[in-house]
PDB file of C-alpha atoms in Angstrom:
ATOM      1  CA  UNK A   1      80.546 138.731  91.894  1.00  0.00           C
ATOM      2  CA  UNK A   2      82.987 136.708  94.004  1.00  0.00           C
ATOM      3  CA  UNK A   3      81.881 133.358  95.362  1.00  0.00           C
ATOM      4  CA  UNK A   4      82.244 132.535  99.048  1.00  0.00           C
ATOM      5  CA  UNK A   5      84.463 129.734 100.252  1.00  0.00           C
ATOM      6  CA  UNK A   6      82.953 127.587 102.998  1.00  0.00           C
ATOM      7  CA  UNK A   7      84.829 126.749 106.181  1.00  0.00           C
ATOM      8  CA  UNK A   8      85.413 123.162 105.044  1.00  0.00           C
ATOM      9  CA  UNK A   9      87.049 124.091 101.741  1.00  0.00           C
ATOM     10  CA  UNK A  10      90.623 122.845 101.527  1.00  0.00           C
ATOM     11  CA  UNK A  11      93.677 124.609 100.160  1.00  0.00           C
ATOM     12  CA  UNK A  12      93.596 122.335  97.112  1.00  0.00           C
ATOM     13  CA  UNK A  13      90.075 123.556  96.301  1.00  0.00           C
ATOM     14  CA  UNK A  14      90.810 127.290  96.429  1.00  0.00           C
ATOM     15  CA  UNK A  15      90.304 129.226  93.219  1.00  0.00           C
ATOM     16  CA  UNK A  16      91.101 132.796  92.157  1.00  0.00           C
ATOM     17  CA  UNK A  17      88.311 135.252  92.883  1.00  0.00           C
ATOM     18  CA  UNK A  18      86.775 133.305  95.747  1.00  0.00           C
ATOM     19  CA  UNK A  19      86.247 134.752  99.206  1.00  0.00           C
ATOM     20  CA  UNK A  20      87.790 132.646 101.953  1.00  0.00           C
ATOM     21  CA  UNK A  21      86.660 132.280 105.558  1.00  0.00           C
ATOM     22  CA  UNK A  22      87.800 129.389 107.747  1.00  0.00           C
ATOM     23  CA  UNK A  23      90.445 127.755 109.908  1.00  0.00           C
ATOM     24  CA  UNK A  24      93.930 126.791 108.733  1.00  0.00           C
ATOM     25  CA  UNK A  25      97.315 126.127 110.301  1.00  0.00           C
ATOM     26  CA  UNK A  26      99.817 128.979 110.176  1.00  0.00           C
ATOM     27  CA  UNK A  27     103.149 127.431 109.194  1.00  0.00           C
ATOM     28  CA  UNK A  28     105.023 130.706 108.516  1.00  0.00           C
ATOM     29  CA  UNK A  29     104.744 134.308 109.703  1.00  0.00           C
ATOM     30  CA  UNK A  30     106.925 137.275 108.678  1.00  0.00           C
ATOM     31  CA  UNK A  31     106.599 141.044 108.935  1.00  0.00           C
ATOM     32  CA  UNK A  32     108.170 142.384 105.738  1.00  0.00           C
ATOM     33  CA  UNK A  33     108.601 145.698 103.963  1.00  0.00           C
ATOM     34  CA  UNK A  34     107.324 146.418 100.456  1.00  0.00           C
ATOM     35  CA  UNK A  35     109.333 148.331  97.856  1.00  0.00           C
ATOM     36  CA  UNK A  36     107.425 151.511  98.733  1.00  0.00           C
ATOM     37  CA  UNK A  37     108.526 151.179 102.359  1.00  0.00           C
ATOM     38  CA  UNK A  38     105.153 150.049 103.716  1.00  0.00           C
ATOM     39  CA  UNK A  39     105.054 147.046 106.063  1.00  0.00           C
ATOM     40  CA  UNK A  40     103.016 143.964 105.242  1.00  0.00           C
ATOM     41  CA  UNK A  41     102.345 140.628 106.870  1.00  0.00           C
ATOM     42  CA  UNK A  42     103.320 137.448 105.010  1.00  0.00           C
ATOM     43  CA  UNK A  43     102.034 134.110 106.268  1.00  0.00           C
ATOM     44  CA  UNK A  44     101.605 130.589 104.966  1.00  0.00           C
ATOM     45  CA  UNK A  45      98.291 128.799 105.479  1.00  0.00           C
ATOM     46  CA  UNK A  46      98.284 125.016 105.484  1.00  0.00           C
ATOM     47  CA  UNK A  47      95.987 122.041 105.743  1.00  0.00           C
ATOM     48  CA  UNK A  48      96.297 118.371 104.816  1.00  0.00           C
ATOM     49  CA  UNK A  49      95.984 119.107 101.095  1.00  0.00           C
ATOM     50  CA  UNK A  50      98.714 121.729 100.774  1.00  0.00           C
ATOM     51  CA  UNK A  51      99.790 125.280 101.556  1.00  0.00           C
ATOM     52  CA  UNK A  52      99.087 128.747 100.175  1.00  0.00           C
ATOM     53  CA  UNK A  53     100.789 132.110 100.853  1.00  0.00           C
ATOM     54  CA  UNK A  54      98.713 134.908 102.324  1.00  0.00           C
ATOM     55  CA  UNK A  55      99.343 138.642 102.688  1.00  0.00           C
ATOM     56  CA  UNK A  56      97.896 141.449 104.795  1.00  0.00           C
ATOM     57  CA  UNK A  57      98.624 145.056 103.781  1.00  0.00           C
ATOM     58  CA  UNK A  58      96.383 146.887 106.257  1.00  0.00           C
ATOM     59  CA  UNK A  59      96.439 146.945 110.069  1.00  0.00           C
ATOM     60  CA  UNK A  60      99.664 144.964 109.922  1.00  0.00           C
ATOM     61  CA  UNK A  61     100.780 145.436 113.521  1.00  0.00           C
ATOM     62  CA  UNK A  62      97.302 144.811 114.916  1.00  0.00           C
ATOM     63  CA  UNK A  63      96.831 141.608 112.904  1.00  0.00           C
ATOM     64  CA  UNK A  64     100.346 140.408 113.716  1.00  0.00           C
ATOM     65  CA  UNK A  65      99.550 140.577 117.403  1.00  0.00           C
ATOM     66  CA  UNK A  66      96.516 138.315 117.053  1.00  0.00           C
ATOM     67  CA  UNK A  67      98.390 135.046 116.422  1.00  0.00           C
ATOM     68  CA  UNK A  68     101.771 133.324 116.258  1.00  0.00           C
ATOM     69  CA  UNK A  69     103.433 130.933 113.851  1.00  0.00           C
ATOM     70  CA  UNK A  70     102.288 127.404 114.647  1.00  0.00           C
ATOM     71  CA  UNK A  71      98.782 128.479 115.707  1.00  0.00           C
ATOM     72  CA  UNK A  72      95.545 127.396 114.143  1.00  0.00           C
ATOM     73  CA  UNK A  73      94.133 130.632 112.741  1.00  0.00           C
ATOM     74  CA  UNK A  74      90.744 131.839 111.578  1.00  0.00           C
ATOM     75  CA  UNK A  75      91.121 133.893 108.414  1.00  0.00           C
ATOM     76  CA  UNK A  76      88.958 135.943 106.101  1.00  0.00           C
ATOM     77  CA  UNK A  77      89.966 137.358 102.748  1.00  0.00           C
ATOM     78  CA  UNK A  78      89.996 136.813  99.014  1.00  0.00           C
ATOM     79  CA  UNK A  79      91.953 134.432  96.821  1.00  0.00           C
ATOM     80  CA  UNK A  80      93.957 136.284  94.150  1.00  0.00           C
ATOM     81  CA  UNK A  81      96.359 135.262  91.405  1.00  0.00           C
ATOM     82  CA  UNK A  82      99.800 136.875  91.686  1.00  0.00           C
ATOM     83  CA  UNK A  83     102.612 136.033  89.267  1.00  0.00           C
ATOM     84  CA  UNK A  84     100.736 132.942  88.072  1.00  0.00           C
ATOM     85  CA  UNK A  85     100.297 131.599  91.609  1.00  0.00           C
ATOM     86  CA  UNK A  86      97.395 131.772  94.019  1.00  0.00           C
ATOM     87  CA  UNK A  87      97.653 133.723  97.245  1.00  0.00           C
ATOM     88  CA  UNK A  88      95.200 135.050  99.818  1.00  0.00           C
ATOM     89  CA  UNK A  89      94.787 138.771 100.457  1.00  0.00           C
ATOM     90  CA  UNK A  90      93.777 138.831 104.102  1.00  0.00           C
ATOM     91  CA  UNK A  91      91.224 141.156 105.650  1.00  0.00           C
ATOM     92  CA  UNK A  92      91.303 139.369 109.037  1.00  0.00           C
ATOM     93  CA  UNK A  93      93.399 136.765 110.811  1.00  0.00           C
ATOM     94  CA  UNK A  94      93.381 135.684 114.462  1.00  0.00           C
ATOM     95  CA  UNK A  95      94.143 132.674 116.620  1.00  0.00           C
ATOM     96  CA  UNK A  96      91.348 130.112 116.405  1.00  0.00           C
ATOM     97  CA  UNK A  97      90.099 128.874 119.763  1.00  0.00           C
ATOM     98  CA  UNK A  98      89.031 125.250 120.266  1.00  0.00           C
ATOM     99  CA  UNK A  99      89.687 124.443 116.601  1.00  0.00           C
ATOM    100  CA  UNK A 100      90.710 120.816 117.220  1.00  0.00           C
ATOM    101  CA  UNK A 101      93.983 118.923 117.026  1.00  0.00           C
ATOM    102  CA  UNK A 102      96.569 120.914 115.023  1.00  0.00           C
ATOM    103  CA  UNK A 103      97.880 117.637 113.581  1.00  0.00           C
ATOM    104  CA  UNK A 104      94.623 117.331 111.642  1.00  0.00           C
ATOM    105  CA  UNK A 105      95.935 120.150 109.448  1.00  0.00           C
ATOM    106  CA  UNK A 106      99.205 118.397 108.540  1.00  0.00           C
ATOM    107  CA  UNK A 107      99.591 116.583 105.204  1.00  0.00           C
ATOM    108  CA  UNK A 108      99.142 112.814 105.259  1.00  0.00           C
ATOM    109  CA  UNK A 109     100.449 109.894 103.201  1.00  0.00           C
ATOM    110  CA  UNK A 110      98.507 108.940 100.094  1.00  0.00           C
ATOM    111  CA  UNK A 111      99.418 105.282 100.578  1.00  0.00           C
ATOM    112  CA  UNK A 112      97.166 103.105 102.711  1.00  0.00           C
ATOM    113  CA  UNK A 113      98.873 102.768 106.108  1.00  0.00           C
ATOM    114  CA  UNK A 114      97.312  99.376 106.835  1.00  0.00           C
ATOM    115  CA  UNK A 115      98.721  98.082 103.557  1.00  0.00           C
ATOM    116  CA  UNK A 116     102.158  99.484 104.403  1.00  0.00           C
ATOM    117  CA  UNK A 117     101.951  97.898 107.846  1.00  0.00           C
ATOM    118  CA  UNK A 118     101.252  94.570 106.171  1.00  0.00           C
ATOM    119  CA  UNK A 119     104.274  94.941 103.898  1.00  0.00           C
ATOM    120  CA  UNK A 120     106.478  95.681 106.913  1.00  0.00           C
ATOM    121  CA  UNK A 121     105.203  92.595 108.738  1.00  0.00           C
ATOM    122  CA  UNK A 122     105.897  90.449 105.682  1.00  0.00           C
ATOM    123  CA  UNK A 123     109.412  91.841 105.242  1.00  0.00           C
ATOM    124  CA  UNK A 124     110.252  91.347 108.929  1.00  0.00           C
ATOM    125  CA  UNK A 125     109.410  87.646 108.576  1.00  0.00           C
ATOM    126  CA  UNK A 126     112.205  87.379 106.010  1.00  0.00           C
ATOM    127  CA  UNK A 127     114.703  87.776 108.884  1.00  0.00           C
ATOM    128  CA  UNK A 128     115.678  84.319 110.211  1.00  0.00           C
ATOM    129  CA  UNK A 129     118.544  85.160 112.549  1.00  0.00           C
ATOM    130  CA  UNK A 130     117.137  84.411 116.024  1.00  0.00           C
ATOM    131  CA  UNK A 131     118.671  87.411 117.761  1.00  0.00           C
ATOM    132  CA  UNK A 132     117.884  89.976 115.091  1.00  0.00           C
ATOM    133  CA  UNK A 133     114.349  88.614 114.796  1.00  0.00           C
ATOM    134  CA  UNK A 134     113.914  89.010 118.557  1.00  0.00           C
ATOM    135  CA  UNK A 135     115.023  92.635 118.251  1.00  0.00           C
ATOM    136  CA  UNK A 136     112.583  93.303 115.405  1.00  0.00           C
ATOM    137  CA  UNK A 137     109.757  91.623 117.312  1.00  0.00           C
ATOM    138  CA  UNK A 138     110.477  93.818 120.334  1.00  0.00           C
ATOM    139  CA  UNK A 139     110.056  96.971 118.247  1.00  0.00           C
ATOM    140  CA  UNK A 140     107.218  95.886 115.980  1.00  0.00           C
ATOM    141  CA  UNK A 141     105.353  94.252 118.855  1.00  0.00           C
ATOM    142  CA  UNK A 142     105.335  97.499 120.826  1.00  0.00           C
ATOM    143  CA  UNK A 143     101.968  99.161 120.188  1.00  0.00           C
ATOM    144  CA  UNK A 144     103.197 102.637 121.140  1.00  0.00           C
ATOM    145  CA  UNK A 145     106.184 102.395 118.804  1.00  0.00           C
ATOM    146  CA  UNK A 146     103.968 101.050 116.024  1.00  0.00           C
ATOM    147  CA  UNK A 147     101.596 104.010 116.383  1.00  0.00           C
ATOM    148  CA  UNK A 148     104.505 106.445 116.190  1.00  0.00           C
ATOM    149  CA  UNK A 149     105.866 104.687 113.112  1.00  0.00           C
ATOM    150  CA  UNK A 150     102.492 105.159 111.403  1.00  0.00           C
ATOM    151  CA  UNK A 151     102.161 108.787 112.505  1.00  0.00           C
ATOM    152  CA  UNK A 152     105.433 110.667 112.212  1.00  0.00           C
ATOM    153  CA  UNK A 153     106.887 112.140 109.013  1.00  0.00           C
ATOM    154  CA  UNK A 154     110.283 111.232 107.638  1.00  0.00           C
ATOM    155  CA  UNK A 155     111.513 114.815 107.317  1.00  0.00           C
ATOM    156  CA  UNK A 156     110.224 118.305 108.093  1.00  0.00           C
ATOM    157  CA  UNK A 157     110.247 119.669 104.543  1.00  0.00           C
ATOM    158  CA  UNK A 158     112.134 117.176 102.359  1.00  0.00           C
ATOM    159  CA  UNK A 159     111.105 113.703 101.220  1.00  0.00           C
ATOM    160  CA  UNK A 160     108.087 112.012 102.857  1.00  0.00           C
ATOM    161  CA  UNK A 161     107.326 115.188 104.869  1.00  0.00           C
ATOM    162  CA  UNK A 162     103.835 114.117 105.919  1.00  0.00           C
ATOM    163  CA  UNK A 163     102.126 111.965 108.526  1.00  0.00           C
ATOM    164  CA  UNK A 164     102.882 108.327 107.766  1.00  0.00           C
ATOM    165  CA  UNK A 165     105.949 109.288 105.761  1.00  0.00           C
ATOM    166  CA  UNK A 166     108.311 107.368 108.038  1.00  0.00           C
ATOM    167  CA  UNK A 167     106.416 104.113 107.578  1.00  0.00           C
ATOM    168  CA  UNK A 168     106.265 104.618 103.802  1.00  0.00           C
ATOM    169  CA  UNK A 169     109.995 105.327 103.572  1.00  0.00           C
ATOM    170  CA  UNK A 170     110.894 102.422 105.867  1.00  0.00           C
ATOM    171  CA  UNK A 171     108.911  99.968 103.748  1.00  0.00           C
ATOM    172  CA  UNK A 172     110.455 101.324 100.535  1.00  0.00           C
ATOM    173  CA  UNK A 173     114.043 101.028 101.790  1.00  0.00           C
ATOM    174  CA  UNK A 174     113.407  97.536 103.152  1.00  0.00           C
ATOM    175  CA  UNK A 175     111.876  96.383  99.854  1.00  0.00           C
ATOM    176  CA  UNK A 176     114.943  97.709  98.025  1.00  0.00           C
ATOM    177  CA  UNK A 177     117.152  95.881 100.531  1.00  0.00           C
ATOM    178  CA  UNK A 178     115.242  92.656  99.934  1.00  0.00           C
ATOM    179  CA  UNK A 179     115.790  92.955  96.181  1.00  0.00           C
ATOM    180  CA  UNK A 180     119.471  93.772  96.694  1.00  0.00           C
ATOM    181  CA  UNK A 181     119.923  90.598  98.738  1.00  0.00           C
ATOM    182  CA  UNK A 182     118.430  88.573  95.896  1.00  0.00           C
ATOM    183  CA  UNK A 183     120.832  90.151  93.430  1.00  0.00           C
ATOM    184  CA  UNK A 184     123.843  89.811  95.764  1.00  0.00           C
ATOM    185  CA  UNK A 185     123.533  86.555  97.748  1.00  0.00           C
ATOM    186  CA  UNK A 186     126.790  87.191  99.609  1.00  0.00           C
ATOM    187  CA  UNK A 187     125.149  90.017 101.532  1.00  0.00           C
ATOM    188  CA  UNK A 188     124.042  89.143 105.064  1.00  0.00           C
ATOM    189  CA  UNK A 189     120.325  89.435 104.337  1.00  0.00           C
ATOM    190  CA  UNK A 190     119.272  89.156 107.980  1.00  0.00           C
ATOM    191  CA  UNK A 191     121.536  92.054 108.917  1.00  0.00           C
ATOM    192  CA  UNK A 192     120.625  94.263 105.970  1.00  0.00           C
ATOM    193  CA  UNK A 193     116.866  93.729 106.284  1.00  0.00           C
ATOM    194  CA  UNK A 194     116.972  94.355 110.026  1.00  0.00           C
ATOM    195  CA  UNK A 195     119.013  97.511 109.516  1.00  0.00           C
ATOM    196  CA  UNK A 196     116.609  98.727 106.818  1.00  0.00           C
ATOM    197  CA  UNK A 197     113.593  98.244 109.077  1.00  0.00           C
ATOM    198  CA  UNK A 198     115.254  99.939 112.051  1.00  0.00           C
ATOM    199  CA  UNK A 199     117.472 102.544 110.382  1.00  0.00           C
ATOM    200  CA  UNK A 200     115.165 105.493 111.151  1.00  0.00           C
ATOM    201  CA  UNK A 201     113.691 104.435 114.502  1.00  0.00           C
ATOM    202  CA  UNK A 202     115.161 107.577 116.063  1.00  0.00           C
ATOM    203  CA  UNK A 203     112.731 109.658 114.022  1.00  0.00           C
ATOM    204  CA  UNK A 204     109.909 108.469 116.264  1.00  0.00           C
ATOM    205  CA  UNK A 205     111.469 110.808 118.873  1.00  0.00           C
ATOM    206  CA  UNK A 206     112.855 113.501 116.579  1.00  0.00           C
ATOM    207  CA  UNK A 207     109.710 115.491 115.818  1.00  0.00           C
ATOM    208  CA  UNK A 208     107.018 117.466 117.613  1.00  0.00           C
ATOM    209  CA  UNK A 209     103.746 117.609 115.729  1.00  0.00           C
ATOM    210  CA  UNK A 210     101.441 120.596 115.950  1.00  0.00           C
ATOM    211  CA  UNK A 211     100.228 123.007 113.311  1.00  0.00           C
ATOM    212  CA  UNK A 212     103.594 122.368 111.671  1.00  0.00           C
ATOM    213  CA  UNK A 213     106.311 119.716 111.843  1.00  0.00           C
ATOM    214  CA  UNK A 214     108.930 120.843 114.363  1.00  0.00           C
ATOM    215  CA  UNK A 215     111.961 119.258 115.959  1.00  0.00           C
ATOM    216  CA  UNK A 216     111.487 117.966 119.478  1.00  0.00           C
ATOM    217  CA  UNK A 217     114.031 119.074 122.071  1.00  0.00           C
ATOM    218  CA  UNK A 218     115.749 115.693 121.802  1.00  0.00           C
ATOM    219  CA  UNK A 219     115.661 115.903 118.005  1.00  0.00           C
ATOM    220  CA  UNK A 220     117.235 119.344 117.982  1.00  0.00           C
ATOM    221  CA  UNK A 221     119.959 118.371 120.446  1.00  0.00           C
ATOM    222  CA  UNK A 222     120.855 114.857 119.283  1.00  0.00           C
ATOM    223  CA  UNK A 223     119.264 114.074 115.917  1.00  0.00           C
ATOM    224  CA  UNK A 224     117.698 110.803 114.835  1.00  0.00           C
ATOM    225  CA  UNK A 225     120.960 108.869 114.423  1.00  0.00           C
ATOM    226  CA  UNK A 226     121.896 109.221 118.096  1.00  0.00           C
ATOM    227  CA  UNK A 227     118.293 108.751 119.206  1.00  0.00           C
ATOM    228  CA  UNK A 228     118.019 105.596 117.126  1.00  0.00           C
ATOM    229  CA  UNK A 229     121.221 104.214 118.579  1.00  0.00           C
ATOM    230  CA  UNK A 230     119.896 104.837 122.080  1.00  0.00           C
ATOM    231  CA  UNK A 231     116.719 102.902 121.304  1.00  0.00           C
ATOM    232  CA  UNK A 232     118.621 100.016 119.715  1.00  0.00           C
ATOM    233  CA  UNK A 233     121.120  99.743 122.565  1.00  0.00           C
ATOM    234  CA  UNK A 234     118.475  99.857 125.273  1.00  0.00           C
ATOM    235  CA  UNK A 235     116.278  97.245 123.594  1.00  0.00           C
ATOM    236  CA  UNK A 236     119.203  94.935 122.796  1.00  0.00           C
ATOM    237  CA  UNK A 237     120.425  95.160 126.403  1.00  0.00           C
ATOM    238  CA  UNK A 238     116.981  94.294 127.728  1.00  0.00           C
ATOM    239  CA  UNK A 239     116.891  91.234 125.451  1.00  0.00           C
ATOM    240  CA  UNK A 240     120.520  90.344 126.318  1.00  0.00           C
ATOM    241  CA  UNK A 241     121.444  89.978 122.647  1.00  0.00           C
ATOM    242  CA  UNK A 242     124.985  89.083 121.519  1.00  0.00           C
ATOM    243  CA  UNK A 243     127.245  92.111 121.255  1.00  0.00           C
ATOM    244  CA  UNK A 244     128.660  91.282 117.825  1.00  0.00           C
ATOM    245  CA  UNK A 245     125.279  91.305 116.064  1.00  0.00           C
ATOM    246  CA  UNK A 246     124.183  94.471 117.843  1.00  0.00           C
ATOM    247  CA  UNK A 247     127.492  96.099 116.907  1.00  0.00           C
ATOM    248  CA  UNK A 248     127.094  95.196 113.232  1.00  0.00           C
ATOM    249  CA  UNK A 249     123.518  96.467 113.218  1.00  0.00           C
ATOM    250  CA  UNK A 250     124.449  99.687 115.010  1.00  0.00           C
ATOM    251  CA  UNK A 251     127.186 100.355 112.458  1.00  0.00           C
ATOM    252  CA  UNK A 252     124.667 100.106 109.623  1.00  0.00           C
ATOM    253  CA  UNK A 253     122.195 102.411 111.355  1.00  0.00           C
ATOM    254  CA  UNK A 254     124.788 105.032 112.281  1.00  0.00           C
ATOM    255  CA  UNK A 255     126.257 104.980 108.758  1.00  0.00           C
ATOM    256  CA  UNK A 256     123.032 105.183 106.754  1.00  0.00           C
ATOM    257  CA  UNK A 257     123.651 108.868 105.920  1.00  0.00           C
ATOM    258  CA  UNK A 258     127.246 108.172 104.924  1.00  0.00           C
ATOM    259  CA  UNK A 259     130.563 107.348 106.580  1.00  0.00           C
ATOM    260  CA  UNK A 260     131.665 110.878 107.515  1.00  0.00           C
ATOM    261  CA  UNK A 261     130.451 110.568 111.082  1.00  0.00           C
ATOM    262  CA  UNK A 262     132.179 107.215 111.612  1.00  0.00           C
ATOM    263  CA  UNK A 263     135.645 106.591 113.043  1.00  0.00           C
ATOM    264  CA  UNK A 264     138.020 106.476 110.117  1.00  0.00           C
ATOM    265  CA  UNK A 265     135.236 107.812 107.884  1.00  0.00           C
ATOM    266  CA  UNK A 266     134.706 104.493 106.157  1.00  0.00           C
ATOM    267  CA  UNK A 267     132.168 101.690 106.038  1.00  0.00           C
ATOM    268  CA  UNK A 268     133.059  98.486 107.862  1.00  0.00           C
ATOM    269  CA  UNK A 269     130.603  96.234 106.041  1.00  0.00           C
ATOM    270  CA  UNK A 270     129.045  95.805 102.630  1.00  0.00           C
ATOM    271  CA  UNK A 271     125.645  95.863 104.355  1.00  0.00           C
ATOM    272  CA  UNK A 272     126.306  99.343 105.765  1.00  0.00           C
ATOM    273  CA  UNK A 273     127.309 100.588 102.323  1.00  0.00           C
ATOM    274  CA  UNK A 274     124.226  98.990 100.765  1.00  0.00           C
ATOM    275  CA  UNK A 275     121.881 100.578 103.309  1.00  0.00           C
ATOM    276  CA  UNK A 276     123.435 104.005 102.730  1.00  0.00           C
ATOM    277  CA  UNK A 277     122.927 103.746  98.972  1.00  0.00           C
ATOM    278  CA  UNK A 278     119.410 102.289  99.153  1.00  0.00           C
ATOM    279  CA  UNK A 279     118.280 104.917 101.640  1.00  0.00           C
ATOM    280  CA  UNK A 280     119.658 107.631  99.350  1.00  0.00           C
ATOM    281  CA  UNK A 281     117.888 106.159  96.315  1.00  0.00           C
ATOM    282  CA  UNK A 282     114.459 106.247  97.926  1.00  0.00           C
ATOM    283  CA  UNK A 283     115.003 109.708  99.412  1.00  0.00           C
ATOM    284  CA  UNK A 284     116.227 111.144  96.095  1.00  0.00           C
ATOM    285  CA  UNK A 285     113.501 109.595  93.930  1.00  0.00           C
ATOM    286  CA  UNK A 286     110.719 110.569  96.320  1.00  0.00           C
ATOM    287  CA  UNK A 287     112.165 114.068  96.629  1.00  0.00           C
ATOM    288  CA  UNK A 288     112.227 114.463  92.849  1.00  0.00           C
ATOM    289  CA  UNK A 289     108.634 113.257  92.526  1.00  0.00           C
ATOM    290  CA  UNK A 290     107.422 115.633  95.248  1.00  0.00           C
ATOM    291  CA  UNK A 291     109.590 118.712  94.643  1.00  0.00           C
ATOM    292  CA  UNK A 292     111.009 118.297  91.147  1.00  0.00           C
ATOM    293  CA  UNK A 293     114.463 117.448  89.897  1.00  0.00           C
ATOM    294  CA  UNK A 294     117.396 119.386  91.346  1.00  0.00           C
ATOM    295  CA  UNK A 295     118.616 122.189  89.109  1.00  0.00           C
TER     296      UNK A 295
END
């Protein structure tokens, strides 16, 4: 006899043979056709612990009209094993009313955010240049910015794709930058550390968080590099910082995904090159740990 799954059971706790009844986020929805020509509904159910595919083979059009991708949905069904993976065979699915904040169903960082915040504070104090320190203090002293830094993911589906992922990635890249400066004393440590801390500030405006991680309108139109440059320029202008230091910092930030988008397609400083490589190291290692090595 199948066991019932309570409403509070997470995706990570689901087991084959269990009945499921509860609220999840719908992060994917497709109406597909089986090999025999019959339509079926394919969705992905998600909460903070993970995601699981679900299928409905009966009343497809009726069920499809009860919800949309990105909704919180109430579902009922049974957990089955198909091709060595778990999936849910749905008997009912509909939009859940008054189910709470959709962001509560998004995955979150395993690392302690207060601890990461402390690391970032410590690393920022390693910057001694008066102007760059003033710029860092303006960002890190802004409570709204600090909350966003702790909340938003780093990517939608790649590395650090969970709440708090941006803070975790920022700390990792800055720690790598700090070590690089110790190994290569000729690097401008104030510039590189500042660039590492601020390189992804545009991501605080790139995403819209709901039942899934989506791009904001600004994120879709401009991307985080342009958004970050806007934030840096506006803050530096308000502080009346020297143009040469802001220019050097901006070059590092705009080049941290590589030189292709730069005039002449080349780095203009060793610090920009270093940030590009260090950012790629953390992204690649974290991606491999989360999703496996590339084939």
